[in-house]
Tab-separated table of C-alpha atoms in Angstrom:
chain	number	residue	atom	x	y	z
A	1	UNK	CA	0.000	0.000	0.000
A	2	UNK	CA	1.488	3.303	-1.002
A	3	UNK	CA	1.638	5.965	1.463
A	4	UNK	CA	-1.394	7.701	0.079
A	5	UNK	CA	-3.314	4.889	0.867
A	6	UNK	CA	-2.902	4.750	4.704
A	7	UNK	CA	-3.898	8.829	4.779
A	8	UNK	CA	-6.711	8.110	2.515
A	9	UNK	CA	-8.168	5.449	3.929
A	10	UNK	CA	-8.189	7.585	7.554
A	11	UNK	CA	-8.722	11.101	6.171
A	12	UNK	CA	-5.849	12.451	8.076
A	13	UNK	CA	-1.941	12.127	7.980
A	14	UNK	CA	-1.026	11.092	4.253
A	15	UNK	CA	2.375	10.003	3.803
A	16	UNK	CA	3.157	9.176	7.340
A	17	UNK	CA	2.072	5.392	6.816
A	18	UNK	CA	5.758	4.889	5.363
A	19	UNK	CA	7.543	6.411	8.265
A	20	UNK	CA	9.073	3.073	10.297
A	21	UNK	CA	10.514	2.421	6.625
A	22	UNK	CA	12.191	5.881	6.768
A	23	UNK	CA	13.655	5.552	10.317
A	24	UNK	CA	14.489	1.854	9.456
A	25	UNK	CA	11.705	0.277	11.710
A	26	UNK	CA	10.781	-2.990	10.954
A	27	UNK	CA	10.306	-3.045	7.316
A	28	UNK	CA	7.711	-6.402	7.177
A	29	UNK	CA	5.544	-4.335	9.730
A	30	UNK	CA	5.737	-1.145	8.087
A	31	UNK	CA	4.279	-2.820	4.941
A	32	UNK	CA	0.772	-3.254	6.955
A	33	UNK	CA	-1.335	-0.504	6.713
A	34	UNK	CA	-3.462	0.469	9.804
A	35	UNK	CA	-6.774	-0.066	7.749
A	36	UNK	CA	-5.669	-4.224	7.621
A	37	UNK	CA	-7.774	-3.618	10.365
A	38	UNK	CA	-10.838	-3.337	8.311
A	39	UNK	CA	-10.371	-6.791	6.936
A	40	UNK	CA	-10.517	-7.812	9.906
A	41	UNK	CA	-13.743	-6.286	11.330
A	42	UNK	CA	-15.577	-7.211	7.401
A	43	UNK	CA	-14.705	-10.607	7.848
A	44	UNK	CA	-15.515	-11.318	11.706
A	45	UNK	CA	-18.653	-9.865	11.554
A	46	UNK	CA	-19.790	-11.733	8.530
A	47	UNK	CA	-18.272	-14.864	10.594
A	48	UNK	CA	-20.910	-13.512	13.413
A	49	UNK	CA	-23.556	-12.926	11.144
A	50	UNK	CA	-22.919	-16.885	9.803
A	51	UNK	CA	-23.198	-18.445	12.756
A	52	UNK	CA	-26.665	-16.568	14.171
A	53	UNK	CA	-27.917	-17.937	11.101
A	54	UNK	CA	-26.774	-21.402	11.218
A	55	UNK	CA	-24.121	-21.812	8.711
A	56	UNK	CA	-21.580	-22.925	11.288
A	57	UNK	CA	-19.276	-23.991	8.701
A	58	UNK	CA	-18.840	-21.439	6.631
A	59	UNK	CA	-19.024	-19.086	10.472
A	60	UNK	CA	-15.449	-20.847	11.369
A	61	UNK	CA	-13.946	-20.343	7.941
A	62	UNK	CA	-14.260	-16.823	7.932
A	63	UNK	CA	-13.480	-17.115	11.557
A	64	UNK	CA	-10.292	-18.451	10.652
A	65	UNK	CA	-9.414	-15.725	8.356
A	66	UNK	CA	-10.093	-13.145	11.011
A	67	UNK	CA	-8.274	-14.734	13.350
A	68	UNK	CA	-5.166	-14.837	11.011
A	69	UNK	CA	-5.187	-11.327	10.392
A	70	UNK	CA	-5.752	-10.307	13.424
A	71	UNK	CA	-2.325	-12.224	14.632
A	72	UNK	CA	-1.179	-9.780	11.625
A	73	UNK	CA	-2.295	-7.081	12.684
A	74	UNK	CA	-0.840	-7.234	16.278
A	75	UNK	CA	2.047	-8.388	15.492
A	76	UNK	CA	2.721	-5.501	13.003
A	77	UNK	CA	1.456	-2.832	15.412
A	78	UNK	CA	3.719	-4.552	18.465
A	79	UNK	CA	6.665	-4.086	16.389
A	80	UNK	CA	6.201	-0.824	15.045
A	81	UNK	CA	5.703	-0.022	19.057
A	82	UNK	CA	8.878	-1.154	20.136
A	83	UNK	CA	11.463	-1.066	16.800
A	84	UNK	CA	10.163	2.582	15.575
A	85	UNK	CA	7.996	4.237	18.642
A	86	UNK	CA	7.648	7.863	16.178
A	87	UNK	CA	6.615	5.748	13.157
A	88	UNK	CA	3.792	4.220	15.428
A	89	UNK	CA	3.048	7.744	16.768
A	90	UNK	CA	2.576	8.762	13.397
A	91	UNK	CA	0.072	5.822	12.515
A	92	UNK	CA	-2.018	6.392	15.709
A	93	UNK	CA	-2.896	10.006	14.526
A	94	UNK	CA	-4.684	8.712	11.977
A	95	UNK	CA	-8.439	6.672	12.252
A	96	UNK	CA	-7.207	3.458	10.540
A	97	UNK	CA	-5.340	3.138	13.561
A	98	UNK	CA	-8.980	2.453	15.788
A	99	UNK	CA	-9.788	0.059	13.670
A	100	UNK	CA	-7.188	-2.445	15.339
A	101	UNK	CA	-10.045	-1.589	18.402
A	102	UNK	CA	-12.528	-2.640	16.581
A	103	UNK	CA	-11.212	-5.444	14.977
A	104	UNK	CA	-10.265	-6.949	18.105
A	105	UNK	CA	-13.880	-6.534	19.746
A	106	UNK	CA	-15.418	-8.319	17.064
A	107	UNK	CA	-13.204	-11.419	17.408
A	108	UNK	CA	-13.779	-11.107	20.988
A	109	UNK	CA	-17.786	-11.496	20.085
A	110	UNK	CA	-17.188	-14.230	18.003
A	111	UNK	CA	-15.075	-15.911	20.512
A	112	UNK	CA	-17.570	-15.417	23.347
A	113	UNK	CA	-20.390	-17.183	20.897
A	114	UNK	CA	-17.962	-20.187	20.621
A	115	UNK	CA	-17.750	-20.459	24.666
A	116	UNK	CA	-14.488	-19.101	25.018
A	117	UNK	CA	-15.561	-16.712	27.595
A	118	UNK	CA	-11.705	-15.932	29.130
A	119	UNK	CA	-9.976	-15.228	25.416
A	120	UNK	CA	-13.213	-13.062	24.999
A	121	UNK	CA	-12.121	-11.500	28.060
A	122	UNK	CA	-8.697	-11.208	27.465
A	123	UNK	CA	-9.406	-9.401	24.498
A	124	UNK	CA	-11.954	-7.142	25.613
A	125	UNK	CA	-8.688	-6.243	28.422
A	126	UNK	CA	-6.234	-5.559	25.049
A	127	UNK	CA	-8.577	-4.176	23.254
A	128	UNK	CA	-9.927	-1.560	26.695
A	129	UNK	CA	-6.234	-0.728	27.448
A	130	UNK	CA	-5.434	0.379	23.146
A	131	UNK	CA	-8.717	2.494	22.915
A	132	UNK	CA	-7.960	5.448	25.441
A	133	UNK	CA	-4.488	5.861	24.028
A	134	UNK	CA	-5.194	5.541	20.189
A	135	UNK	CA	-8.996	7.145	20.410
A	136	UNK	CA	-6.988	10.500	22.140
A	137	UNK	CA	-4.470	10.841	19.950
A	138	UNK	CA	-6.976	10.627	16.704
A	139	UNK	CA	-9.594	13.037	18.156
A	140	UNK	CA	-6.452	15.446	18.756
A	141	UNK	CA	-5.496	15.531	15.050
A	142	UNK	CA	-9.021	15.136	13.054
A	143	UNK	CA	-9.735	17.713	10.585
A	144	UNK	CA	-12.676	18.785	8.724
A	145	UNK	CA	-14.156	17.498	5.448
A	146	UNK	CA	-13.253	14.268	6.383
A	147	UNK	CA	-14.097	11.172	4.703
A	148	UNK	CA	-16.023	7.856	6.273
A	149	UNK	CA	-13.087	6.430	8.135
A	150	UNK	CA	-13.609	9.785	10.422
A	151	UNK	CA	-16.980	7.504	11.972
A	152	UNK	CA	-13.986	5.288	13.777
A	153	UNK	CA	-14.077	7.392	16.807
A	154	UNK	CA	-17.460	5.608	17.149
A	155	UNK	CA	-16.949	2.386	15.844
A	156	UNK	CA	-13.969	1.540	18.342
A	157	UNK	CA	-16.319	2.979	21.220
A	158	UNK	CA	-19.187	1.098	20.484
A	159	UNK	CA	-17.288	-2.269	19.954
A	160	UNK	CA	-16.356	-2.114	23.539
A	161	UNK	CA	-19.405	-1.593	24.499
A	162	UNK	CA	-20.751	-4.608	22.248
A	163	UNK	CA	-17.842	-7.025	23.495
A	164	UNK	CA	-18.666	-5.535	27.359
A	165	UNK	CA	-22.273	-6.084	27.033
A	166	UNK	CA	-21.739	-9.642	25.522
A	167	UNK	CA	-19.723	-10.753	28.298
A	168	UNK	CA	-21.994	-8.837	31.266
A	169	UNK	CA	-24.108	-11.958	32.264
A	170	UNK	CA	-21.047	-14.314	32.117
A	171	UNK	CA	-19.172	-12.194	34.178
A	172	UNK	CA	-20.631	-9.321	36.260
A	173	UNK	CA	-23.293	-6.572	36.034
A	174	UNK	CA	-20.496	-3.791	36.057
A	175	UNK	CA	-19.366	-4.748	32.962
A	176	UNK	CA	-22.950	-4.026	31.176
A	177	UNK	CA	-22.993	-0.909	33.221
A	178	UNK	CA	-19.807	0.533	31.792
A	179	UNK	CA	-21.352	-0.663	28.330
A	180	UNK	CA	-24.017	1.715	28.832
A	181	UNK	CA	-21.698	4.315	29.568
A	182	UNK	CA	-19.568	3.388	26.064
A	183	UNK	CA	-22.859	3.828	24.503
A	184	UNK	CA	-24.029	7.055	25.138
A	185	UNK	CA	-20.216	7.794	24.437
A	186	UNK	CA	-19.896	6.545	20.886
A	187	UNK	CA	-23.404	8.231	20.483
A	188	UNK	CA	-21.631	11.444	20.718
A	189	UNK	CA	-18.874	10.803	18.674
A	190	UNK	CA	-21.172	10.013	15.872
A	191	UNK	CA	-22.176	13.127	16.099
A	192	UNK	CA	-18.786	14.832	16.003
A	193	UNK	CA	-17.815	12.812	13.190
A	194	UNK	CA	-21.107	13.817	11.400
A	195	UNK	CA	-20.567	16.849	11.745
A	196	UNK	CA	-16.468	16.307	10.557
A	197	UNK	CA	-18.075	14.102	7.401
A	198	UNK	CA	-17.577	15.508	4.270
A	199	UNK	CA	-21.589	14.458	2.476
A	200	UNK	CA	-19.103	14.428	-1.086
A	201	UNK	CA	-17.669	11.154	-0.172
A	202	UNK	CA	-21.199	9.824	-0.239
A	203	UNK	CA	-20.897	9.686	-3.778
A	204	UNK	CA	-16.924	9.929	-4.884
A	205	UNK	CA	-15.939	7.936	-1.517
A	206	UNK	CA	-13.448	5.587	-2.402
A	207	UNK	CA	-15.306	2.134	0.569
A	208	UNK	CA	-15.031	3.938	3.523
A	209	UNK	CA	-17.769	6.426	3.596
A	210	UNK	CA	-20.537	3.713	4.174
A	211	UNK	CA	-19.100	3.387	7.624
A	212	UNK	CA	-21.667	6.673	8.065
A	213	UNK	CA	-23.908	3.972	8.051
A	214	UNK	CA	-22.179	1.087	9.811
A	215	UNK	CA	-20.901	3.459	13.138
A	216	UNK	CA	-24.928	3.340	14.017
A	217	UNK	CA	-25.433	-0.583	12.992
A	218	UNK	CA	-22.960	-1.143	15.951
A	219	UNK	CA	-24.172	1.057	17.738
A	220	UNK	CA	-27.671	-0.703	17.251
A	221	UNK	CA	-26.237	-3.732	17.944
A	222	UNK	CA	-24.899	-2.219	21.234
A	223	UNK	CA	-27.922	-1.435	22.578
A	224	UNK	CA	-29.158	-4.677	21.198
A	225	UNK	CA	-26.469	-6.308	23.384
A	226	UNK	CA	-27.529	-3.950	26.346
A	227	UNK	CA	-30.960	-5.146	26.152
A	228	UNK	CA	-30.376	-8.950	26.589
A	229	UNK	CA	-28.120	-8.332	29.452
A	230	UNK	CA	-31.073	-8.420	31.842
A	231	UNK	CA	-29.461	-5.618	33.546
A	232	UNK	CA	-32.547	-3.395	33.278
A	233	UNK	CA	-36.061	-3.730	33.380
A	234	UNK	CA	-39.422	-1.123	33.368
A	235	UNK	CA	-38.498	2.313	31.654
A	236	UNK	CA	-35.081	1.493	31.455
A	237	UNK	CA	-35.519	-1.144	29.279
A	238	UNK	CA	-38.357	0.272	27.109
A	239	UNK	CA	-35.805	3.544	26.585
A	240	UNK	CA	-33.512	1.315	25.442
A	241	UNK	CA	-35.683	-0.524	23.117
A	242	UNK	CA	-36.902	2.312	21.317
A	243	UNK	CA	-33.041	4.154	21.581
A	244	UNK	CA	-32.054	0.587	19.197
A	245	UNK	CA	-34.775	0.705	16.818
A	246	UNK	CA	-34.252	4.228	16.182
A	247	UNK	CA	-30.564	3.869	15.791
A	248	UNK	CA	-31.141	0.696	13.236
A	249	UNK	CA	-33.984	1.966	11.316
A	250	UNK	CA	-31.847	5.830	10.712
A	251	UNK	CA	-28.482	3.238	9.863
A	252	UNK	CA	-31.128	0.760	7.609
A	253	UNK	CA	-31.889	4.131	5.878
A	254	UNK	CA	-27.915	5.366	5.431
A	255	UNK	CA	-27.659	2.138	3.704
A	256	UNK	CA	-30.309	2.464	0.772
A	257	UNK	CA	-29.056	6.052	0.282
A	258	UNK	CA	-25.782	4.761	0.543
A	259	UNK	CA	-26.529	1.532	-2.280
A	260	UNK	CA	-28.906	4.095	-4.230
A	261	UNK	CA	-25.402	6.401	-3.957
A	262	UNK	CA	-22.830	3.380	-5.451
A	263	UNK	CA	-25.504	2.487	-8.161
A	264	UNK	CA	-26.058	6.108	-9.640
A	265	UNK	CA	-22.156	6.632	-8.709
A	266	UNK	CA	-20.256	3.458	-9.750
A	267	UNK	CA	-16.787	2.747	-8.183
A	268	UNK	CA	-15.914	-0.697	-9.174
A	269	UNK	CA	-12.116	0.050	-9.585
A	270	UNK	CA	-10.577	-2.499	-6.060
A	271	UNK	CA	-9.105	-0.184	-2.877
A	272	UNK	CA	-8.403	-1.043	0.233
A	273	UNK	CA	-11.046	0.815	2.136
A	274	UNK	CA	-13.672	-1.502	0.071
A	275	UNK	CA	-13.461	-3.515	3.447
A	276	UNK	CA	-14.812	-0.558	5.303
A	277	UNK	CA	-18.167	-0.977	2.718
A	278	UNK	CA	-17.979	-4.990	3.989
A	279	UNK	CA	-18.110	-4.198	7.202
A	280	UNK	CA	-21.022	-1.903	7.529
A	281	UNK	CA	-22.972	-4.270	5.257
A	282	UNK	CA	-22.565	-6.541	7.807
A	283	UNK	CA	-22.891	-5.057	10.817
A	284	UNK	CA	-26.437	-3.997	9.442
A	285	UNK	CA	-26.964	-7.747	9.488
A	286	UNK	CA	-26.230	-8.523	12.625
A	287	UNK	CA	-27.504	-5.573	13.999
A	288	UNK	CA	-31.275	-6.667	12.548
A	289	UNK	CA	-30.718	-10.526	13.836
A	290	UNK	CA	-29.597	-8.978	17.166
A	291	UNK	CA	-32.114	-6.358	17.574
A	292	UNK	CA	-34.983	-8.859	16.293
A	293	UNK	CA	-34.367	-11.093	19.170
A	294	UNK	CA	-33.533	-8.612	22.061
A	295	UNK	CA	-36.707	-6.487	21.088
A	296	UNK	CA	-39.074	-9.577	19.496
A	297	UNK	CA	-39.223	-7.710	16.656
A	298	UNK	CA	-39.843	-10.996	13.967
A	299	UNK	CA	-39.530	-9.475	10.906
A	300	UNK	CA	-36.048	-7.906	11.140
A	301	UNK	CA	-34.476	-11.393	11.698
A	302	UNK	CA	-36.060	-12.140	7.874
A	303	UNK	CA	-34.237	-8.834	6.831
A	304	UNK	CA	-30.866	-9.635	8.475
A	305	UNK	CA	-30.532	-12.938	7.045
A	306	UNK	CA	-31.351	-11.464	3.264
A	307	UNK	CA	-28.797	-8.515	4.326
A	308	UNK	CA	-25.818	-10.697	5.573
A	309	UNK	CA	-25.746	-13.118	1.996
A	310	UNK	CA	-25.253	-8.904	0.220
A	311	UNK	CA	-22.804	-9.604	2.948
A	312	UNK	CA	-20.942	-12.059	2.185
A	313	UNK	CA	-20.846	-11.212	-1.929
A	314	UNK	CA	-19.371	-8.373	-1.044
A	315	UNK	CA	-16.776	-9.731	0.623
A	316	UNK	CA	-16.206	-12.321	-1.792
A	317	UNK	CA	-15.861	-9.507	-4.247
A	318	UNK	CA	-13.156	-7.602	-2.304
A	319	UNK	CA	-11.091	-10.521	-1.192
A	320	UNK	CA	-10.555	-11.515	-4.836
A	321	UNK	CA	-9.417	-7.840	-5.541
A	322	UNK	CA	-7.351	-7.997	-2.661
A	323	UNK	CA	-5.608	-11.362	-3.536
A	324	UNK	CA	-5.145	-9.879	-7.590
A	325	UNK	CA	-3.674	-6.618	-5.931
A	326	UNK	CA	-1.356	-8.796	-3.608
A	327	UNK	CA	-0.371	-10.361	-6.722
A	328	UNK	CA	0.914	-7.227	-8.360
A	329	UNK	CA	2.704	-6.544	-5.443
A	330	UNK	CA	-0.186	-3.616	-4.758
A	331	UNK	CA	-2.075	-4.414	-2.038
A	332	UNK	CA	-4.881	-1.690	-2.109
A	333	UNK	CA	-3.166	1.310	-3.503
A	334	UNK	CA	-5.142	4.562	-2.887
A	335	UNK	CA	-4.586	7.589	-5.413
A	336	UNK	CA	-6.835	10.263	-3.498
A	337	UNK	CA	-10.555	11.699	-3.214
């Protein structure tokens, strides 16, 4: 990825994706952009999505696939920390950089559905320690006019609250509690990133401008997630049932003007942020199946199940450009707005 790439695909910092190859970092790490991350989210929430529809095969294939580049990812972000600390300075400026948050709260989800409570736990700890560190240093350097990848702020928020909520009744009611507060958090980033969002990108946005969309599918599927805690009950609970169906009808409606947007507007040329348009397609999936069974609403699990096979295409579609760019030695160039 060339070092327009990792400043496109954040909206912030171009040309500082390159630096640990500059200072003589790690090289091999250097070569993985922050946005990798975004791989990882598109294809662990379609693993999600799988298995609440019963395709428990196909579930632990993609699971597999997260899971690998997720061990990527850390690996490459562990080694820019210690072999070139201002080349990973540089990187965490930019929003890419929350998407390792992210990423690592939707394995954790995935792993908790599979029973393995402690690694779920384990990774909610990594994943809790990364996000005060990386979320202040992006909110200190965000612009204006910024494309999709700008909705991170909220993303990484809300996917804490997700993996907290998930793990509340295994663990301890504290845990759903600080959820709540993550919530009403990454609520209010949304807004600061709407307001940040440049509305162009809806139609010249190179992938990650539908993640408009998908920062309030997780953030439906948060309060989703809140609801089957059994944490609250009486008004709490209704609030919080109407708070979700607002959230995921207003993100179900970002993504028809957001389809309507890529069929008037084609972009069929492969990037790298393409896994920022899996992702939200996704997460609108699971946020229906999730919301449809914490708030009996029957007709949204029909919806979720249709949405998560758009899904899957989609990623199909992007993982073959990403192998055919890997084979010209160009994995996901970026050449600007």
């Amino acid at each position: 990825m060339d070092d327009s790439a990792v400043g496109e695909a954040g909206g912030n910092g171009a040309g500082r994706g390159d630096t640990g190859r500059r200072r003589g970092g790690p090289r091999w790490a250097a070569a993985v952009p922050p946005a990798t991350g975004a791989a990882v989210m598109a294809t662990g929430i379609v693993s999600i999505g799988f298995h609440l529809s019963g395709f428990d095969a196909l579930s632990a294939a993609a699971l597999w696939i997260a899971g690998l580049l997720w061990l990527l990812l850390a690996a490459a972000f562990a080694a820019l920390l210690v072999g070139d600390r201002r080349g990973w300075t540089a990187r965490a400026q930019t929003p890419p950089a929350l998407t390792a948050v992210a990423a690592t709260t939707v394995l954790g989800v995935r792993l908790d559905q599979l029973g393995r409570t402690t690694a779920a736990e384990v990774l909610l700890a990594l994943a809790a320690a990364a996000w005060p560190v990386l979320l202040t240093s992006v909110l200190r350097h965000l612009g204006r006019r910024l494309p999709g990848g700008a909705f991170l702020i909220c993303v990484a928020t809300q996917g804490l609250a997700v993996l907290a909520a998930t793990l509340a009744p295994h663990t301890a009611d504290w845990l759903a509690r600080a959820a709540l507060a993550l919530f009403v958090l990454g609520l209010l980033l949304y807004l600061d990133a709407l307001f940040r969002f440049d509305l162009r990108q809806v139609t010249e946005g190179a992938g990650d401008h539908w993640v408009a969309g998908g920062a309030l599918a997780i953030s439906a599927l948060a309060g989703s997630k809140l609801l089957a805690s059994g944490v609250w009950s009486g008004g709490a609970h209704t609030a919080l049932r109407v708070v979700t169906l607002v959230l995921l009808g207003i993100a179900l409606l970002w993504y028809a003007v957001l389809a309507a947007a890529e069929v008037t507007h084609p972009r069929l040329r492969y990037d790298l942020r393409r896994w920022s348009t899996v992702f939200p397609l996704g997460m609108t999936s699971v946020a229906s199946l999730s919301t449809s069974a914490a708030a009996r609403v029957g007709w949204l699990d029909t919806l979720g199940r249709a949405l998560l096979w758009v899904a899957a295409a989609v990623w199909l579609v992007v993982a073959v450009g990403a192998l055919r760019a890997l084979r010209r030695g160009r994995p996901g160039p970026a050449r600007g707005r």
